[in-house]
Coordinates of N, CA and C in Angstrom, one line a residue:
Chain A
X1 N 52.6 28.6 62.1 CA 52.1 27.0 62.5 C 52.0 26.3 61.1
X2 N 52.4 25.0 61.0 CA 52.2 24.1 60.0 C 50.6 23.6 60.0
X3 N 50.1 23.5 58.8 CA 48.8 23.2 58.9 C 48.7 21.4 59.5
X4 N 49.7 20.6 59.4 CA 50.1 19.4 59.9 C 51.2 19.4 60.7
X5 N 51.1 18.9 61.8 CA 52.2 18.6 62.7 C 52.4 17.1 62.8
X6 N 53.8 16.6 62.7 CA 54.1 15.3 63.1 C 55.3 15.3 63.6
X7 N 55.5 14.5 64.8 CA 56.8 14.3 65.5 C 57.6 13.4 64.6
X8 N 59.1 14.2 64.3 CA 59.8 13.5 63.3 C 60.6 12.3 63.8
X9 N 60.6 12.0 65.5 CA 61.3 11.1 65.9 C 62.8 11.2 65.9
X10 N 63.7 10.4 65.7 CA 63.5 9.0 65.4 C 62.7 8.3 66.7
X11 N 61.9 7.1 66.3 CA 61.2 6.6 67.3 C 61.8 4.7 67.4
X12 N 62.5 4.3 68.5 CA 63.0 3.3 68.4 C 62.1 2.4 69.4
X13 N 61.6 0.9 68.9 CA 61.1 0.2 69.8 C 61.5 -1.3 69.5
X14 N 61.4 -2.2 70.4 CA 61.8 -3.5 70.3 C 60.9 -4.5 69.3
X15 N 61.3 -5.5 68.7 CA 60.2 -6.2 67.9 C 59.3 -6.5 68.4
X16 N 58.0 -6.7 68.0 CA 56.8 -7.3 68.8 C 56.1 -6.2 69.5
X17 N 56.6 -5.1 69.7 CA 55.9 -3.9 70.4 C 54.7 -3.2 69.6
X18 N 54.0 -2.6 70.1 CA 52.7 -1.9 69.5 C 53.5 -0.4 69.3
X19 N 53.2 0.0 68.1 CA 53.4 1.3 67.6 C 52.7 2.3 67.6
X20 N 52.5 3.6 68.1 CA 51.7 4.4 67.9 C 52.3 5.7 67.3
X21 N 51.8 6.0 66.2 CA 52.4 7.2 65.3 C 51.1 8.0 65.3
X22 N 51.4 9.6 65.2 CA 50.3 10.4 65.5 C 50.6 11.8 64.7
X23 N 49.4 12.4 64.2 CA 49.6 13.6 63.6 C 48.5 14.4 64.1
X24 N 48.6 15.7 64.4 CA 47.7 16.6 64.6 C 47.5 17.8 63.3
X25 N 46.4 18.4 63.3 CA 46.2 19.3 62.0 C 45.5 20.4 62.5
X26 N 45.4 21.7 61.9 CA 44.5 22.8 62.1 C 43.4 23.0 61.3
X27 N 43.4 22.5 60.2 CA 42.5 22.8 59.1 C 41.2 22.1 59.4
X28 N 40.1 22.5 59.8 CA 38.9 21.5 60.1 C 38.2 21.1 58.8
X29 N 38.6 21.6 57.8 CA 37.9 21.1 56.5 C 38.6 20.1 56.1
X30 N 39.7 19.4 56.7 CA 40.2 18.0 56.0 C 39.2 17.0 56.3
X31 N 39.1 16.1 55.3 CA 37.9 15.0 55.2 C 38.8 13.6 55.1
X32 N 39.9 13.6 54.3 CA 40.4 12.4 54.0 C 41.8 12.3 54.6
X33 N 42.1 11.1 55.2 CA 43.2 10.9 55.9 C 43.9 9.7 55.5
X34 N 45.4 9.8 55.4 CA 46.2 8.7 54.5 C 47.4 8.7 55.6
X35 N 47.9 7.5 55.4 CA 49.1 7.1 56.0 C 50.2 6.4 55.0
X36 N 51.3 6.9 54.7 CA 52.2 6.2 53.7 C 53.5 5.7 54.7
X37 N 53.8 4.8 54.1 CA 55.3 4.3 54.4 C 56.4 4.6 53.2
X38 N 57.7 5.0 53.8 CA 58.5 5.5 52.9 C 59.9 4.8 53.4
X39 N 60.3 4.0 52.6 CA 61.8 3.3 52.9 C 62.7 4.2 52.2
X40 N 63.9 4.1 52.6 CA 64.8 5.1 52.1 C 65.0 4.8 50.5
X41 N 65.2 6.2 50.0 CA 65.3 6.1 48.6 C 64.0 5.5 47.6
X42 N 63.1 5.5 48.4 CA 61.8 4.9 47.6 C 60.8 5.9 47.9
X43 N 59.6 5.8 47.1 CA 58.5 6.8 47.2 C 57.8 6.3 48.1
X44 N 56.7 7.1 48.6 CA 55.7 6.7 49.7 C 54.7 5.8 49.3
X45 N 54.4 4.6 50.2 CA 53.6 3.5 49.8 C 52.4 3.6 50.6
X46 N 51.2 3.6 49.9 CA 50.0 3.8 50.9 C 49.7 2.7 51.7
X47 N 49.5 2.8 53.0 CA 49.1 1.9 53.9 C 47.5 2.0 54.4
X48 N 47.1 3.2 54.6 CA 45.8 3.3 55.0 C 45.0 4.4 54.4
X49 N 43.9 4.5 54.2 CA 43.1 5.9 53.6 C 41.6 5.6 54.3
X50 N 41.5 6.8 55.0 CA 40.2 7.0 55.6 C 39.5 8.1 55.6
X51 N 38.3 8.1 55.6 CA 37.4 9.1 55.5 C 36.7 9.4 56.5
X52 N 36.6 10.8 57.2 CA 35.8 11.1 58.2 C 36.3 10.5 59.4
X53 N 35.6 10.8 60.6 CA 36.3 10.1 61.9 C 35.8 8.5 61.8
X54 N 36.6 7.9 62.7 CA 36.4 6.5 63.2 C 37.7 5.7 63.0
X55 N 37.6 4.4 62.9 CA 38.6 3.5 62.9 C 38.6 2.6 61.5
X56 N 39.8 2.1 61.3 CA 39.8 1.3 60.0 C 41.1 0.4 60.3
X57 N 40.7 -0.7 60.1 CA 41.8 -1.9 60.4 C 42.5 -2.7 59.0
X58 N 43.5 -2.9 59.1 CA 44.1 -3.8 57.8 C 45.4 -4.4 58.4
X59 N 44.8 -5.7 58.7 CA 46.0 -6.6 59.1 C 46.7 -6.0 60.3
X60 N 47.9 -5.7 60.6 CA 48.4 -5.2 61.5 C 48.4 -3.9 61.7
X61 N 47.7 -3.1 61.0 CA 47.6 -1.8 61.0 C 46.1 -1.0 61.6
X62 N 46.3 -0.3 62.2 CA 44.8 0.3 62.6 C 45.1 1.8 62.4
X63 N 44.0 2.5 61.8 CA 44.1 4.1 61.7 C 42.9 4.6 62.4
X64 N 43.2 5.4 63.1 CA 42.2 6.1 63.8 C 42.0 7.7 63.4
X65 N 40.8 8.1 63.3 CA 40.5 9.8 63.1 C 39.6 10.2 64.2
X66 N 40.2 11.4 64.8 CA 39.2 12.2 65.7 C 39.1 13.5 65.2
X67 N 38.2 13.6 64.6 CA 37.9 15.0 63.9 C 37.6 16.0 65.0
X68 N 37.3 15.8 66.2 CA 36.9 16.9 67.0 C 38.0 17.3 67.8
X69 N 39.1 16.3 67.8 CA 40.4 16.9 68.5 C 41.4 17.2 67.3
X70 N 41.0 17.1 66.0 CA 42.1 17.2 64.9 C 43.3 16.4 65.3
X71 N 42.9 15.0 65.4 CA 44.1 14.3 65.7 C 43.9 12.9 64.9
X72 N 45.0 12.5 64.4 CA 44.7 11.0 63.9 C 46.1 10.2 64.2
X73 N 45.9 8.8 64.2 CA 46.9 8.0 64.7 C 46.9 6.8 63.8
X74 N 47.9 6.1 63.8 CA 48.3 4.9 63.1 C 49.0 3.7 64.1
X75 N 48.4 2.7 64.3 CA 48.8 2.0 65.1 C 49.5 0.6 64.5
X76 N 50.7 0.2 64.8 CA 51.1 -1.1 64.0 C 51.5 -2.1 65.3
X77 N 50.6 -3.2 65.1 CA 50.7 -4.3 66.3 C 52.0 -5.4 65.8
X78 N 52.5 -6.0 66.7 CA 53.4 -6.9 66.4 C 54.6 -6.3 65.3
X79 N 55.2 -5.2 65.8 CA 56.0 -4.5 64.8 C 57.3 -5.3 64.7
X80 N 57.7 -5.5 63.5 CA 58.7 -6.0 62.7 C 59.9 -5.2 62.3
X81 N 61.1 -5.9 62.0 CA 62.2 -5.0 61.7 C 61.9 -4.3 60.3
X82 N 61.2 -5.2 59.7 CA 60.9 -4.6 58.1 C 59.8 -3.3 58.2
X83 N 59.3 -3.0 59.4 CA 58.5 -1.9 59.6 C 59.4 -0.7 59.7
X84 N 60.6 -0.7 60.0 CA 61.5 0.2 59.9 C 61.4 1.1 58.7
X85 N 60.9 2.6 59.0 CA 60.9 3.3 57.6 C 60.5 4.5 58.4
X86 N 60.0 5.4 57.5 CA 59.5 6.6 57.8 C 57.8 6.9 57.2
X87 N 57.1 7.3 58.3 CA 55.8 7.1 58.2 C 55.1 8.3 58.1
X88 N 54.4 8.7 57.0 CA 54.0 9.9 56.7 C 52.4 10.0 56.7
X89 N 52.0 11.1 57.4 CA 50.5 11.2 57.5 C 50.1 12.4 56.2
X90 N 49.0 12.2 55.8 CA 48.5 13.2 54.8 C 47.3 13.4 54.8
X91 N 46.8 14.6 54.4 CA 45.2 14.9 54.4 C 44.8 15.8 53.7
X92 N 43.7 15.8 53.2 CA 43.0 16.6 52.0 C 41.5 16.8 52.5
X93 N 41.1 18.0 52.0 CA 39.6 18.5 52.2 C 38.6 17.8 51.2
X94 N 39.0 17.9 50.2 CA 37.9 17.7 49.0 C 37.6 16.1 48.6
X95 N 38.8 15.5 48.1 CA 38.5 14.3 47.6 C 39.9 13.6 47.6
X96 N 40.0 12.3 47.5 CA 41.1 11.5 47.3 C 42.1 12.2 46.1
X97 N 41.3 12.8 45.3 CA 42.3 13.5 44.2 C 42.6 14.8 44.4
X98 N 42.3 15.4 45.5 CA 42.7 16.8 45.4 C 44.2 16.9 46.2
X99 N 44.8 18.0 46.0 CA 46.3 18.0 46.7 C 46.3 17.6 48.2
X100 N 47.2 16.9 48.3 CA 47.7 16.3 49.9 C 48.6 17.5 50.5
X101 N 48.2 17.4 51.8 CA 49.1 18.0 52.9 C 49.8 17.0 53.7
X102 N 51.0 17.1 53.7 CA 51.7 16.1 54.7 C 52.4 16.5 55.7
X103 N 52.3 15.7 56.6 CA 53.4 16.0 57.8 C 54.8 15.7 57.4
X104 N 55.8 15.9 58.5 CA 57.2 15.8 58.0 C 57.5 14.4 58.0
X105 N 56.7 13.5 58.5 CA 57.1 12.2 58.6 C 57.8 11.7 60.1
X106 N 57.6 10.6 60.6 CA 58.3 10.1 61.7 C 59.0 8.7 61.3
X107 N 60.5 9.2 61.7 CA 61.3 7.7 61.4 C 61.0 6.9 62.6
X108 N 60.9 5.6 62.2 CA 60.6 4.4 63.0 C 61.7 3.3 62.6
X109 N 62.5 2.9 63.7 CA 63.2 1.7 63.9 C 62.8 0.8 64.8
X110 N 62.5 -0.2 64.1 CA 62.1 -1.7 65.1 C 63.3 -2.4 65.3
X111 N 63.7 -2.5 66.5 CA 64.9 -3.3 66.7 C 64.6 -4.9 67.2
X112 N 65.7 -5.9 66.1 CA 65.3 -7.2 66.6 C 65.9 -7.8 67.7
Chain B
X1 N 50.1 -5.4 37.0 CA 49.6 -4.0 37.1 C 50.6 -3.1 37.4
X2 N 50.8 -2.5 36.3 CA 52.0 -1.5 36.3 C 51.7 -0.3 37.5
X3 N 52.7 0.2 38.4 CA 52.5 1.1 39.0 C 52.9 2.5 38.6
X4 N 53.1 3.5 39.2 CA 53.6 5.1 38.7 C 55.1 4.8 38.6
X5 N 55.5 5.1 37.3 CA 57.2 4.9 37.0 C 57.4 6.4 36.7
X6 N 58.7 6.8 37.1 CA 59.3 7.9 37.0 C 60.6 7.8 36.2
X7 N 61.0 8.5 35.6 CA 62.7 8.8 35.2 C 63.0 10.1 34.8
X8 N 64.3 10.4 34.9 CA 65.2 9.5 35.5 C 65.0 9.1 36.9
X9 N 65.8 8.2 37.5 CA 66.1 8.0 39.0 C 66.9 9.1 39.5
X10 N 68.0 9.4 39.2 CA 68.8 10.5 39.6 C 69.3 11.4 38.5
X11 N 69.3 12.7 38.7 CA 69.8 13.7 37.9 C 71.0 14.7 38.6
X12 N 72.1 15.0 38.1 CA 72.7 15.9 38.7 C 72.9 17.2 37.7
X13 N 72.7 18.4 38.1 CA 72.5 19.7 37.3 C 73.5 20.6 38.1
X14 N 73.5 21.7 37.4 CA 74.2 22.8 37.8 C 73.5 24.1 37.9
X15 N 73.6 25.0 38.9 CA 72.9 26.1 39.0 C 72.4 26.9 37.5
X16 N 71.2 27.5 37.2 CA 71.1 28.0 36.1 C 70.5 27.0 34.9
X17 N 70.6 26.0 35.2 CA 70.3 24.9 34.1 C 69.0 24.7 34.1
X18 N 68.4 23.9 33.2 CA 66.9 23.6 33.1 C 66.9 21.9 33.1
X19 N 65.8 21.3 33.8 CA 65.7 19.9 33.8 C 64.2 19.5 33.3
X20 N 64.0 18.3 32.8 CA 62.7 17.6 32.7 C 62.8 16.3 33.3
X21 N 61.6 16.2 33.9 CA 61.3 15.0 34.8 C 60.2 14.4 34.1
X22 N 60.0 12.9 34.0 CA 58.9 12.3 33.5 C 58.3 11.3 34.4
X23 N 56.8 11.1 34.1 CA 56.1 10.5 34.7 C 55.0 9.5 34.0
X24 N 54.9 8.3 34.2 CA 53.7 7.5 33.7 C 52.9 7.0 34.8
X25 N 51.7 7.5 34.7 CA 50.6 7.1 35.8 C 50.2 5.9 35.9
X26 N 50.0 5.3 36.9 CA 49.5 3.7 37.1 C 48.4 3.5 36.5
X27 N 48.3 2.2 35.7 CA 47.4 1.9 34.7 C 45.9 2.1 35.1
X28 N 45.3 2.9 34.2 CA 43.9 3.2 34.7 C 43.7 4.7 35.1
X29 N 44.6 5.1 35.5 CA 44.7 6.5 36.2 C 44.7 7.4 35.3
X30 N 44.1 8.7 35.5 CA 44.2 10.1 34.4 C 44.6 11.3 34.9
X31 N 44.9 11.3 36.2 CA 45.4 12.6 36.8 C 46.7 12.4 37.5
X32 N 47.5 13.4 37.4 CA 49.0 13.3 37.8 C 49.1 14.4 38.7
X33 N 49.8 14.2 39.8 CA 50.3 15.4 40.5 C 51.7 15.1 40.8
X34 N 52.2 16.3 41.1 CA 53.7 16.5 41.3 C 54.0 16.9 42.8
X35 N 55.0 16.5 43.5 CA 55.4 16.9 44.6 C 56.8 17.0 45.0
X36 N 57.4 17.9 45.7 CA 58.6 18.3 46.0 C 59.1 17.6 47.5
X37 N 59.9 16.7 47.6 CA 60.2 16.4 48.9 C 61.7 16.8 49.4
X38 N 61.8 17.8 50.2 CA 63.5 18.0 50.6 C 63.8 17.0 51.7
X39 N 65.1 17.0 51.9 CA 65.7 16.0 52.8 C 65.1 16.2 54.2
X40 N 64.4 14.9 54.9 CA 63.9 15.3 56.2 C 62.5 15.9 56.1
X41 N 61.9 16.3 55.2 CA 60.9 16.8 55.1 C 59.6 15.9 54.5
X42 N 58.3 16.4 54.6 CA 57.4 15.3 53.9 C 57.2 16.3 52.5
X43 N 56.3 15.7 51.5 CA 56.2 16.0 50.2 C 55.4 17.3 50.1
X44 N 55.8 18.3 49.2 CA 55.0 19.6 49.0 C 54.5 19.7 47.8
X45 N 53.1 19.9 47.6 CA 52.3 19.8 46.5 C 52.9 20.8 45.5
X46 N 53.2 20.5 44.3 CA 53.5 21.6 43.1 C 52.4 21.9 42.2
X47 N 51.8 20.9 41.6 CA 50.8 21.0 40.7 C 50.2 19.7 40.4
X48 N 49.0 19.7 39.8 CA 48.3 18.6 39.2 C 47.8 18.8 37.9
X49 N 47.9 18.1 36.9 CA 47.4 17.9 35.6 C 46.3 16.8 35.4
X50 N 45.2 17.4 34.8 CA 44.0 16.4 34.4 C 43.6 17.0 32.9
X51 N 43.2 15.9 32.3 CA 42.9 16.4 30.7 C 43.7 17.2 30.1
X52 N 45.1 17.2 30.4 CA 46.3 17.8 29.6 C 46.2 19.3 30.3
X53 N 45.5 19.5 31.3 CA 45.5 21.0 31.8 C 46.1 21.1 33.2
X54 N 46.6 22.2 33.7 CA 47.1 22.4 35.3 C 45.5 22.7 35.9
X55 N 45.2 22.1 36.9 CA 44.0 22.2 37.6 C 44.1 22.9 39.1
X56 N 45.4 22.6 39.4 CA 45.6 23.0 41.0 C 47.2 23.2 40.9
X57 N 47.5 24.5 41.7 CA 49.0 24.7 41.9 C 49.1 25.1 43.4
X58 N 50.5 24.6 43.7 CA 50.9 24.9 45.2 C 51.7 26.1 45.1
X59 N 52.3 26.4 46.1 CA 53.0 27.5 46.3 C 54.8 27.7 45.5
X60 N 54.7 27.3 44.2 CA 55.8 27.2 43.6 C 56.0 28.4 42.6
X61 N 57.0 28.8 42.3 CA 57.4 29.8 41.4 C 57.0 29.5 39.7
X62 N 57.2 30.3 39.1 CA 56.6 30.0 37.6 C 57.8 29.1 36.9
X63 N 58.9 29.1 37.5 CA 59.9 28.3 37.0 C 59.6 26.9 36.9
X64 N 58.6 26.6 37.7 CA 58.2 25.2 37.8 C 57.0 25.1 36.7
X65 N 57.2 24.3 35.8 CA 55.9 24.2 34.8 C 55.8 22.7 34.4
X66 N 54.9 22.5 33.9 CA 54.5 21.1 33.5 C 53.7 20.6 32.3
X67 N 53.5 19.5 31.9 CA 52.6 19.1 30.7 C 52.1 17.9 30.9
X68 N 51.0 17.6 30.6 CA 50.4 16.1 30.3 C 50.1 15.6 28.9
X69 N 50.1 14.6 28.7 CA 50.1 14.1 27.2 C 48.7 13.3 27.1
X70 N 48.2 13.2 25.8 CA 47.1 12.2 25.8 C 46.9 11.1 26.2
X71 N 48.1 10.4 26.6 CA 48.3 9.2 27.1 C 48.3 9.3 28.8
X72 N 48.1 10.5 29.2 CA 48.0 10.7 30.5 C 49.4 10.7 31.2
X73 N 50.5 10.5 30.5 CA 52.0 10.8 31.2 C 52.0 12.3 31.3
X74 N 53.1 12.6 32.2 CA 53.3 13.9 32.3 C 54.9 14.3 32.7
X75 N 55.2 15.7 32.2 CA 56.5 16.0 32.4 C 56.5 17.2 33.3
X76 N 57.5 17.4 34.2 CA 57.8 18.5 35.1 C 59.1 19.2 34.5
X77 N 58.9 20.5 34.3 CA 60.2 21.2 34.0 C 60.5 22.2 35.0
X78 N 61.8 22.3 35.3 CA 62.2 23.3 36.1 C 63.4 24.1 35.5
X79 N 63.2 25.7 35.0 CA 64.0 26.4 34.6 C 65.0 27.0 35.8
X80 N 66.1 27.6 35.2 CA 66.9 28.4 36.2 C 67.2 27.9 37.4
X81 N 67.5 26.5 37.5 CA 67.9 25.7 38.7 C 68.5 26.5 39.7
X82 N 68.3 26.5 41.1 CA 68.6 27.0 42.1 C 69.2 25.8 43.0
X83 N 70.2 26.1 43.8 CA 70.6 25.0 44.8 C 69.5 24.7 45.6
X84 N 68.4 25.4 46.0 CA 67.5 25.0 46.8 C 66.5 24.1 46.2
X85 N 66.5 23.9 45.0 CA 65.8 23.0 44.0 C 66.1 21.4 44.3
X86 N 67.4 21.3 44.9 CA 67.8 19.9 45.2 C 66.8 19.1 46.0
X87 N 66.2 17.9 45.7 CA 65.1 17.3 46.4 C 64.7 16.1 45.8
X88 N 63.9 15.4 46.2 CA 63.1 13.9 45.6 C 61.8 14.6 44.8
X89 N 61.8 14.4 43.5 CA 60.6 15.2 43.1 C 59.7 13.6 42.9
X90 N 58.4 13.8 43.2 CA 57.4 12.6 43.4 C 56.4 12.7 42.4
X91 N 56.1 11.9 41.7 CA 54.6 12.0 41.0 C 53.7 11.0 41.5
X92 N 52.6 11.4 41.5 CA 51.5 10.5 42.1 C 50.3 10.6 41.1
X93 N 49.7 9.4 41.0 CA 48.5 9.4 39.9 C 47.0 9.0 40.7
X94 N 46.2 9.1 40.1 CA 44.9 8.9 40.6 C 43.9 9.0 39.4
X95 N 42.5 8.6 39.9 CA 41.6 8.8 38.9 C 40.6 9.7 39.3
X96 N 40.5 10.8 38.4 CA 39.6 11.9 38.9 C 37.9 11.5 38.7
X97 N 37.3 11.9 39.8 CA 35.9 11.7 39.7 C 35.5 10.5 40.8
X98 N 36.5 9.9 41.1 CA 36.2 8.8 42.0 C 36.9 9.3 43.5
X99 N 36.1 10.0 44.4 CA 36.5 10.8 45.4 C 37.2 9.9 46.4
X100 N 36.9 8.6 46.5 CA 37.2 7.6 47.5 C 38.4 7.0 47.2
X101 N 39.2 7.4 46.1 CA 40.3 6.5 45.6 C 41.7 7.4 46.2
X102 N 42.7 7.0 46.6 CA 44.0 7.9 47.1 C 44.8 7.9 46.0
X103 N 45.8 8.6 46.1 CA 47.1 9.0 45.2 C 48.0 7.9 45.3
X104 N 48.8 7.3 44.2 CA 49.5 6.4 44.5 C 50.9 7.1 43.8
X105 N 51.9 6.8 44.4 CA 53.5 7.6 44.1 C 54.1 6.5 43.5
X106 N 55.1 7.2 42.7 CA 56.2 6.5 42.1 C 57.6 6.6 43.1
X107 N 58.7 6.1 42.8 CA 59.7 6.1 43.7 C 60.6 7.6 43.4
X108 N 60.1 8.4 42.6 CA 60.8 9.5 42.6 C 62.0 9.7 41.6
X109 N 62.3 11.0 41.2 CA 63.6 11.3 40.8 C 64.3 12.1 41.9
X110 N 65.6 11.7 42.1 CA 66.2 12.6 43.1 C 67.3 13.6 42.2
X111 N 66.9 14.8 42.4 CA 67.6 15.8 41.6 C 68.7 16.4 42.4
X112 N 69.9 16.6 42.2 CA 71.1 17.3 43.0 C 71.5 18.3 42.0
X113 N 71.6 19.6 42.6 CA 72.0 20.7 42.2 C 73.5 21.3 42.7
X114 N 74.4 21.3 41.8 CA 75.8 21.8 42.2 C 76.1 23.3 42.0

């Protein structure tokens, strides 16, 4: 069993829809949780960075962490075709500078 | 503000050869981590360098080695290349000592082994 599980998709939604992306994990030591967006032939771009449980909002993006369920989510409101990319969750136990454990990534396609 | 830069962008090698990849961290960062991303997979941690020393290592063989220079830039070396080493190699930088700061990634070097 992988430490971090993420549905690879692809996930197709119409423009303007609310997108929900999720990851589950098995290691209860994880404390820092990240979401990255990766366009084709590009490196991962940091979207959200959260510590412990709770919600964090940044523009159209909301990250949720439920440590009791070992479950994290990223919500994208008013999705745009430019949001079409692969979304990677990552987590780490000690600090933001420690090694990250990534999910496999979810491919998202927003249809105009 | 210069981000993480990697070179070259693409390399083609044959089995058994050796390769060196280079990374310059984001301005103000002192720690460099290397990841391998196979097609359709998430990045896998290779190792991390801080103060010119390897501080952490993932589950990669000794064919993978690295170096960090006094200006914080870093190199990843892979010897005796195998077909399975074909992947996108990502460099990430961060500032040690600030636990609430995330890693920032470059666009990677795409390595193809023939």
